[in-house]
PDB file of N, CA and C in Angstrom:
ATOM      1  N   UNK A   1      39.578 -20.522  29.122  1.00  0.00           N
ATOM      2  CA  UNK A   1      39.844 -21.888  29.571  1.00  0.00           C
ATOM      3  C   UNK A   1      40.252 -22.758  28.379  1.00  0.00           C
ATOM      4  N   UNK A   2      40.829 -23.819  29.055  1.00  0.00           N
ATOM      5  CA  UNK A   2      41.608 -24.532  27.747  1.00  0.00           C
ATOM      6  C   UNK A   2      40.827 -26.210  27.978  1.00  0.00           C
ATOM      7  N   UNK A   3      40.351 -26.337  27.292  1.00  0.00           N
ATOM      8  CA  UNK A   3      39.438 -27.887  27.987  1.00  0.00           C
ATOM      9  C   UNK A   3      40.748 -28.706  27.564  1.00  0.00           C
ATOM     10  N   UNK A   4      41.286 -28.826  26.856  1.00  0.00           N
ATOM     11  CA  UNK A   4      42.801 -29.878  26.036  1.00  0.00           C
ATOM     12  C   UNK A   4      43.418 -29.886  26.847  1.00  0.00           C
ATOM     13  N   UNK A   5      43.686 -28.439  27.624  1.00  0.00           N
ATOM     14  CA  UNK A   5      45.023 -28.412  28.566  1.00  0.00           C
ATOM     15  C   UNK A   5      44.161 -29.417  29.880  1.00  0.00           C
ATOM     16  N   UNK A   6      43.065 -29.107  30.503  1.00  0.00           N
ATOM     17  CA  UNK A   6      42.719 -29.661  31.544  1.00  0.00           C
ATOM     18  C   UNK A   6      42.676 -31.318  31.286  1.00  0.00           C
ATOM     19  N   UNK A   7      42.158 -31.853  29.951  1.00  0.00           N
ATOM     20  CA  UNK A   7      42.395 -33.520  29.988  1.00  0.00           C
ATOM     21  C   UNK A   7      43.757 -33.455  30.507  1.00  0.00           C
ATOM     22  N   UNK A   8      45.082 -32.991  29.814  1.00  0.00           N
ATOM     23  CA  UNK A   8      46.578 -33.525  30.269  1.00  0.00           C
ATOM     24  C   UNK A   8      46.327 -33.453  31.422  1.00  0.00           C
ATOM     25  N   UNK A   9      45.881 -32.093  32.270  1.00  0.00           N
ATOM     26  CA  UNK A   9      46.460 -32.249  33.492  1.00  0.00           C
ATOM     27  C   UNK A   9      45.314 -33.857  34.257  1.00  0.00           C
ATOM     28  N   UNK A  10      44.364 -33.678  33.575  1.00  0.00           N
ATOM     29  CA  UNK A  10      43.820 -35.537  34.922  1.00  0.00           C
ATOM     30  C   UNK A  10      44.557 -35.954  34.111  1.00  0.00           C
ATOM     31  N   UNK A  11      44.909 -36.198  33.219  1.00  0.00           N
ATOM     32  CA  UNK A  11      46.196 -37.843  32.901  1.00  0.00           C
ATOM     33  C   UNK A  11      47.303 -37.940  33.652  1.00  0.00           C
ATOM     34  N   UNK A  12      47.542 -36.617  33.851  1.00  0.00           N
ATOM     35  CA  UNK A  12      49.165 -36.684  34.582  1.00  0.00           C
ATOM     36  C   UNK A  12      48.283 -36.748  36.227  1.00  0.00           C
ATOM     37  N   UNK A  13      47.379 -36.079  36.354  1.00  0.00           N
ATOM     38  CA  UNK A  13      46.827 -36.664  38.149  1.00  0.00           C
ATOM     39  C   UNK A  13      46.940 -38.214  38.137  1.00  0.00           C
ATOM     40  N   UNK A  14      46.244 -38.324  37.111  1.00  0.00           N
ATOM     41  CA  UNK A  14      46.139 -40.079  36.975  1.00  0.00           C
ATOM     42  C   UNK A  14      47.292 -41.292  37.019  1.00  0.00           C
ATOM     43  N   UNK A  15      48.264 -40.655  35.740  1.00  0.00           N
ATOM     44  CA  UNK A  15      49.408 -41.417  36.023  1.00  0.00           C
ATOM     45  C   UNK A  15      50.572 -41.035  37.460  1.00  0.00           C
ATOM     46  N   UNK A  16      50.316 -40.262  38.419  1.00  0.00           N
ATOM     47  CA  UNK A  16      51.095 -40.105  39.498  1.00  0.00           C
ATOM     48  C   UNK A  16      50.466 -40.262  39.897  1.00  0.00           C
ATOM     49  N   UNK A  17      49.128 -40.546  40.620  1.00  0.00           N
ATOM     50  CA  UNK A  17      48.316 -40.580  41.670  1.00  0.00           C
ATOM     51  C   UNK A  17      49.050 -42.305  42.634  1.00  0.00           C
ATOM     52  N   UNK A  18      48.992 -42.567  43.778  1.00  0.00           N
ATOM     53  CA  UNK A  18      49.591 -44.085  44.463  1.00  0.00           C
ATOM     54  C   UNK A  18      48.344 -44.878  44.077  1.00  0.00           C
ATOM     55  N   UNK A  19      48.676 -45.909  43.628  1.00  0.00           N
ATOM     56  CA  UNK A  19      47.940 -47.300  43.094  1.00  0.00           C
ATOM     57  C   UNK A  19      46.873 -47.624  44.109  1.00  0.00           C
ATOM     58  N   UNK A  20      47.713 -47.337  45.527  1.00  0.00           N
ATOM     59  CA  UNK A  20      46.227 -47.515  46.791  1.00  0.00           C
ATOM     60  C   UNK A  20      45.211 -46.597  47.051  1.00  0.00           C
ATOM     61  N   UNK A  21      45.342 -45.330  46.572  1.00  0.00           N
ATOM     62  CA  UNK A  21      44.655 -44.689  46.844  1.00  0.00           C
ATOM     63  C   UNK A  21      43.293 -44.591  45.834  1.00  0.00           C
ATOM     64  N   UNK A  22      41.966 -44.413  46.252  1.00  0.00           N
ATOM     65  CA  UNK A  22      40.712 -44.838  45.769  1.00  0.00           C
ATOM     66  C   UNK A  22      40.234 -43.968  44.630  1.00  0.00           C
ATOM     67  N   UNK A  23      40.224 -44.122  43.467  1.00  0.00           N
ATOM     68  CA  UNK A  23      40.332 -43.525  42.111  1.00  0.00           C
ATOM     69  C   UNK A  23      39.106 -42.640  42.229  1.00  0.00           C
ATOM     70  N   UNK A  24      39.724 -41.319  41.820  1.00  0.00           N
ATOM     71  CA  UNK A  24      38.486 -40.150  41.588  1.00  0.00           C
ATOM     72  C   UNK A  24      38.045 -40.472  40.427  1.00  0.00           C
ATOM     73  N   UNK A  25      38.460 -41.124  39.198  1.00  0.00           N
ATOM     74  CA  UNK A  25      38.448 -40.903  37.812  1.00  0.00           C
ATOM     75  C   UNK A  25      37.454 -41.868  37.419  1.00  0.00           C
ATOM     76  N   UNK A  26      36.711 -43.025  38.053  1.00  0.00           N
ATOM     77  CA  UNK A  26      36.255 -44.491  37.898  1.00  0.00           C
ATOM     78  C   UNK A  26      34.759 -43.647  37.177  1.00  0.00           C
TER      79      UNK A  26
END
């Protein structure tokens, strides 16, 4: 497992995710 690679991938969930929809990340 790559823990580095998995932060990018929630940033990129994060920056595409729709503005209305209710944040997993809070």
């Amino acid at each position: 497992e790559n823990p580095e690679k998995d932060e990018q991938i929630i940033i990129a969930e994060r920056m595409f995710s729709p503005p209305d929809e209710p944040s997993l990340f809070d």
